[in-house]
Coordinates of C-alpha atoms and ligand atoms in Angstrom, one line a residue:
X1 CA 42.9 101.0 50.9
X2 CA 40.3 98.6 51.9
X3 CA 41.8 95.3 52.5
X4 CA 39.0 93.6 50.1
X5 CA 40.0 95.8 47.6
X6 CA 43.3 94.8 47.9
X7 CA 42.8 91.1 48.0
X8 CA 40.5 91.4 45.1
X9 CA 43.2 92.8 43.2
X10 CA 45.7 90.6 43.9
X11 CA 43.7 87.6 43.6
X12 CA 41.4 88.6 40.7
X13 CA 38.5 88.4 42.4
X14 CA 36.6 88.2 46.1
X15 CA 38.9 86.8 48.4
X16 CA 36.9 86.0 51.7
X17 CA 38.8 85.4 55.6
X18 CA 38.2 82.3 57.4
X19 CA 38.9 82.3 61.2
X20 CA 40.3 79.1 62.7
X21 CA 40.6 78.3 66.1
X22 CA 44.6 76.4 66.4
X23 CA 44.1 75.9 70.0
X24 CA 47.1 78.0 70.8
X25 CA 47.6 79.8 74.4
X26 CA 49.4 83.3 74.8
X27 CA 52.3 84.1 77.3
X28 CA 50.1 85.8 79.3
X29 CA 47.7 83.3 79.9
X30 CA 50.3 80.4 80.1
X31 CA 52.0 82.3 82.7
X32 CA 48.4 82.8 84.5
X33 CA 47.5 86.1 83.7
X34 CA 45.7 88.1 80.7
X35 CA 45.5 91.4 79.0
X36 CA 42.9 93.4 81.1
X37 CA 40.4 93.4 78.6
X38 CA 40.7 89.7 76.9
X39 CA 38.2 87.0 76.8
X40 CA 39.1 84.9 73.9
X41 CA 35.4 83.4 74.0
X42 CA 34.2 87.3 72.7
X43 CA 36.2 86.7 69.5
X44 CA 34.3 86.4 66.4
X45 CA 35.7 83.1 65.4
X46 CA 32.5 80.4 64.9
X47 CA 35.2 77.7 65.1
X48 CA 36.5 74.8 67.4
X49 CA 39.9 73.5 68.3
X50 CA 38.5 70.2 68.6
X51 CA 38.3 70.2 65.3
X52 CA 41.6 69.8 63.0
X53 CA 42.6 73.0 60.8
X54 CA 41.6 71.7 58.0
X55 CA 38.1 70.3 58.9
X56 CA 37.8 74.0 60.4
X57 CA 39.0 75.4 56.6
X58 CA 36.2 73.1 55.2
X59 CA 33.6 74.1 57.3
X60 CA 34.3 77.6 56.8
X61 CA 34.2 77.2 53.3
X62 CA 31.0 75.5 53.2
X63 CA 29.3 78.3 55.6
X64 CA 30.6 81.0 53.1
X65 CA 29.6 79.6 50.1
X66 CA 26.0 78.7 51.4
X67 CA 26.2 82.7 51.1
X68 CA 28.1 83.8 48.1
X69 CA 28.1 80.5 46.2
X70 CA 30.9 82.4 43.7
X71 CA 33.2 82.9 46.3
X72 CA 36.6 80.6 45.3
X73 CA 39.4 82.2 47.3
X74 CA 40.3 82.1 50.8
X75 CA 42.6 83.6 53.3
X76 CA 42.8 81.4 56.7
X77 CA 42.8 83.8 59.8
X78 CA 44.4 82.1 62.7
X79 CA 42.8 84.1 65.5
X80 CA 42.5 83.4 69.0
X81 CA 45.4 83.3 71.3
X82 CA 48.9 84.3 69.9
X83 CA 49.5 81.8 67.1
X84 CA 53.2 81.8 66.8
X85 CA 53.4 80.7 70.5
X86 CA 54.5 77.0 69.7
X87 CA 57.6 75.3 68.9
X88 CA 58.5 76.0 64.8
X89 CA 57.5 72.1 63.7
X90 CA 54.0 72.5 65.5
X91 CA 53.8 76.2 63.4
X92 CA 54.4 74.8 60.4
X93 CA 52.4 72.0 60.5
X94 CA 49.2 74.1 61.4
X95 CA 50.2 76.4 58.5
X96 CA 50.8 73.6 55.8
X97 CA 47.3 72.1 56.9
X98 CA 45.5 75.1 56.2
X99 CA 47.4 75.5 52.8
X100 CA 45.8 72.2 52.0
X101 CA 42.4 72.9 51.4
X102 CA 41.2 74.0 47.7
X103 CA 40.8 77.8 47.4
X104 CA 43.3 78.8 50.3
X105 CA 45.4 81.7 48.8
X106 CA 47.2 82.2 52.1
X107 CA 47.4 82.7 55.8
X108 CA 47.0 85.6 58.5
X109 CA 48.7 84.6 61.8
X110 CA 47.4 87.2 64.7
X111 CA 50.0 86.9 67.3
X112 CA 52.0 89.1 69.9
X113 CA 55.2 91.2 68.9
X114 CA 57.1 89.3 71.7
X115 CA 56.0 86.0 70.4
X116 CA 58.0 85.9 67.5
X117 CA 61.9 85.0 66.9
X118 CA 64.1 84.5 63.7
X119 CA 63.5 80.7 63.6
X120 CA 60.1 81.8 63.4
X121 CA 60.2 84.5 61.1
X122 CA 62.4 82.5 58.5
X123 CA 59.5 79.8 59.0
X124 CA 57.0 82.7 57.6
X125 CA 59.5 83.9 55.3
X126 CA 59.8 80.7 53.8
X127 CA 56.0 80.1 53.3
X128 CA 55.8 83.6 51.9
X129 CA 57.6 82.5 48.5
X130 CA 55.3 80.4 48.0
X131 CA 51.6 81.8 49.6
X132 CA 50.0 85.0 51.0
X133 CA 51.4 85.3 54.1
X134 CA 50.3 88.0 56.8
X135 CA 51.3 88.3 60.2
X136 CA 49.1 90.6 62.6
X137 CA 50.9 91.9 65.6
X138 CA 48.7 93.4 68.6
X139 CA 50.7 96.6 69.7
X140 CA 47.1 97.7 71.3
X141 CA 48.8 101.3 72.5
X142 CA 52.2 103.5 71.9
X143 CA 52.0 104.0 75.5
X144 CA 54.3 101.6 77.8
X145 CA 52.8 102.3 81.0
X146 CA 49.4 102.2 79.9
X147 CA 50.6 98.2 78.2
X148 CA 51.8 98.1 81.9
X149 CA 48.8 99.3 83.4
X150 CA 46.5 96.6 81.9
X151 CA 48.9 93.8 81.7
X152 CA 49.7 93.4 78.0
X153 CA 53.6 91.8 79.1
X154 CA 55.4 93.7 76.4
X155 CA 56.5 97.4 75.4
X156 CA 56.4 99.1 72.3
X157 CA 60.2 98.4 71.9
X158 CA 58.9 94.6 71.6
X159 CA 57.2 95.8 68.9
X160 CA 59.9 97.5 67.0
X161 CA 62.1 94.6 67.5
X162 CA 59.6 92.3 65.9
X163 CA 59.2 94.6 62.7
X164 CA 63.0 94.5 62.3
X165 CA 63.0 90.8 62.3
X166 CA 59.9 90.5 59.8
X167 CA 60.1 93.9 57.4
X168 CA 61.2 93.0 53.5
X169 CA 60.9 89.2 54.1
X170 CA 58.0 89.1 52.2
X171 CA 55.5 88.8 55.0
X172 CA 52.4 91.5 55.0
X173 CA 52.8 92.9 58.4
X174 CA 49.6 94.6 59.9
X175 CA 49.4 96.1 63.3
X176 CA 46.2 96.3 65.7
X177 CA 45.5 99.2 67.6
X178 CA 42.9 99.5 70.5
X179 CA 41.4 103.4 70.8
X180 CA 40.2 104.3 74.2
X181 CA 42.2 102.2 76.6
X182 CA 42.4 103.8 80.1
X183 CA 45.7 105.7 80.2
X184 CA 46.0 106.5 76.6
X185 CA 44.2 109.8 75.0
X186 CA 42.7 110.2 71.7
X187 CA 45.6 112.1 70.9
X188 CA 47.6 109.0 71.7
X189 CA 45.9 107.0 69.3
X190 CA 46.9 109.4 66.3
X191 CA 50.6 109.3 67.3
X192 CA 50.3 105.7 68.0
X193 CA 49.1 105.6 64.0
X194 CA 52.0 108.1 63.0
X195 CA 54.3 105.6 64.8
X196 CA 53.3 102.8 62.8
X197 CA 53.6 104.8 59.5
X198 CA 57.2 104.9 60.1
X199 CA 57.7 101.3 61.2
X200 CA 56.3 100.8 57.9
X201 CA 53.4 98.9 58.2
X202 CA 51.8 97.3 55.1
X203 CA 48.1 96.9 57.0
X204 CA 46.2 98.2 60.1
X205 CA 43.1 97.1 62.2
X206 CA 41.8 99.8 64.5
X207 CA 39.8 98.4 67.4
X208 CA 37.5 100.6 69.8
X209 CA 38.0 99.6 73.2
X210 CA 34.7 97.3 74.2
X211 CA 34.2 96.3 77.5
X212 CA 33.3 92.5 77.8
X213 CA 31.7 91.4 80.8
X214 CA 33.9 89.2 83.6
X215 CA 37.0 90.9 82.2
X216 CA 39.4 92.7 84.5
X217 CA 38.9 96.0 82.9
X218 CA 35.1 95.7 82.8
X219 CA 35.3 94.5 86.4
X220 CA 37.0 97.9 87.2
X221 CA 34.7 100.0 85.2
X222 CA 32.0 98.9 87.3
X223 CA 33.9 99.4 90.1
X224 CA 35.4 102.7 89.4
X225 CA 34.1 104.0 85.7
X226 CA 36.6 105.5 83.7
X227 CA 35.9 107.7 80.5
X228 CA 35.0 105.7 77.0
X229 CA 34.7 107.8 73.6
X230 CA 31.7 108.3 72.6
X231 CA 30.7 107.3 68.8
X232 CA 31.8 110.6 67.5
X233 CA 34.9 110.9 69.4
X234 CA 36.1 107.7 68.3
X235 CA 35.0 108.3 64.8
X236 CA 37.0 111.3 64.4
X237 CA 40.1 110.2 66.0
X238 CA 40.0 107.0 63.4
X239 CA 39.7 109.7 60.8
X240 CA 42.7 111.4 61.6
X241 CA 44.7 108.2 62.6
X242 CA 44.1 107.0 58.9
X243 CA 45.3 110.2 57.9
X244 CA 48.4 109.9 59.6
X245 CA 48.6 106.4 57.3
X246 CA 50.1 106.1 53.6
X247 CA 47.4 105.5 51.2
X248 CA 49.2 102.3 50.6
X249 CA 48.4 101.0 53.9
X250 CA 45.4 98.5 53.8
X251 CA 42.3 99.0 56.5
X252 CA 41.3 95.8 57.3
X253 CA 39.2 96.7 60.7
X254 CA 37.9 99.9 62.0
X255 CA 35.7 99.0 64.7
X256 CA 34.9 95.9 67.1
X257 CA 32.1 94.5 68.8
X258 CA 32.1 91.0 70.6
X259 CA 30.6 87.8 69.4
X260 CA 27.4 88.3 71.2
X261 CA 25.6 91.3 72.6
X262 CA 25.1 89.6 75.9
X263 CA 28.7 89.8 76.3
X264 CA 29.0 93.6 75.9
X265 CA 29.2 95.9 79.4
X266 CA 29.9 99.4 77.0
X267 CA 29.7 101.4 75.0
X268 CA 26.8 100.4 73.8
X269 CA 27.3 102.2 70.3
X270 CA 30.0 99.8 69.4
X271 CA 27.2 97.3 68.4
X272 CA 26.4 99.2 65.4
X273 CA 29.1 98.8 63.3
X274 CA 27.5 100.4 59.9
X275 CA 26.8 103.4 61.5
X276 CA 30.4 103.6 63.3
X277 CA 31.9 103.3 59.6
X278 CA 29.5 105.9 58.2
X279 CA 30.9 108.4 60.4
X280 CA 34.7 107.3 60.2
X281 CA 33.7 107.9 56.7
X282 CA 32.0 111.4 56.9
X283 CA 34.7 112.6 59.5
X284 CA 37.3 111.7 56.7
X285 CA 35.7 113.3 54.0
X286 CA 35.8 116.7 56.5
X287 CA 39.2 116.3 57.3
Ligands
LIG301 S1 44.5 89.7 74.1 FE1 45.7 87.8 73.2 S2 48.0 88.2 74.4 FE2 46.5 89.2 75.4 S3 45.5 87.6 76.9 FE3 44.2 87.2 75.5 S4 45.1 86.2 74.0 FE4 46.7 86.5 75.2

């Protein structure tokens, strides 16, 4: 199911996501490390943590309404960094501030599975009793060896532990996977989707690995190139992943590219998002 359709049904009209930057770090960066592929500047948020959350949301609403004057419902997306990586009182203030803007129907919170605990989930569960709350856990790979080799700093077991805390609390749970990481096969990605189905996720974001210049993984690729999926290999794999998930799971993203083209090292095809989605749909029809 497309997430846009889900939101439309739930809120009775078109609902637009507005990305904000709360200026939060993540356990990796706080420890002076980082996932090998990560460059927060390449995320798509056209926002700045120098503005308050309310200012960012208001600016986002104005931006959206210039293009889509009929847009009335907004979901505030805490995107860069790990947006549960702060004391509970600070998190509460950030989320509540987002909800003060007229038309905001909920929050989506991007984070890592090792960055929640019972207290933070209790905060989200309380919020979820009066608004829509989505948490997005970056799992990325179903192989601990791949996660370790790329400096992710959490395990698949951490994800399962986060799911145990979060399930059945009224919180909508989304998982992120990256297809094409060195160390993973395409069959591993299909296995990851089956694993997420068993974990009973509500939504999914699938990203093709895209190498952002000056990241550790891009530097490694330049020194010692590793295979990246072709567009068709990627599209066929995503089609198989989606087939492994129940129809009720919302598809929230099926391809990705950095914010600016000059940030991209490879693969070039990820820049052609519409073509990628078309190929995925063609493979879905065939399967
Ligand atoms: S991908 Fe996320 S967890 Fe990894 S270093 Fe970047 S912000 Fe931190």
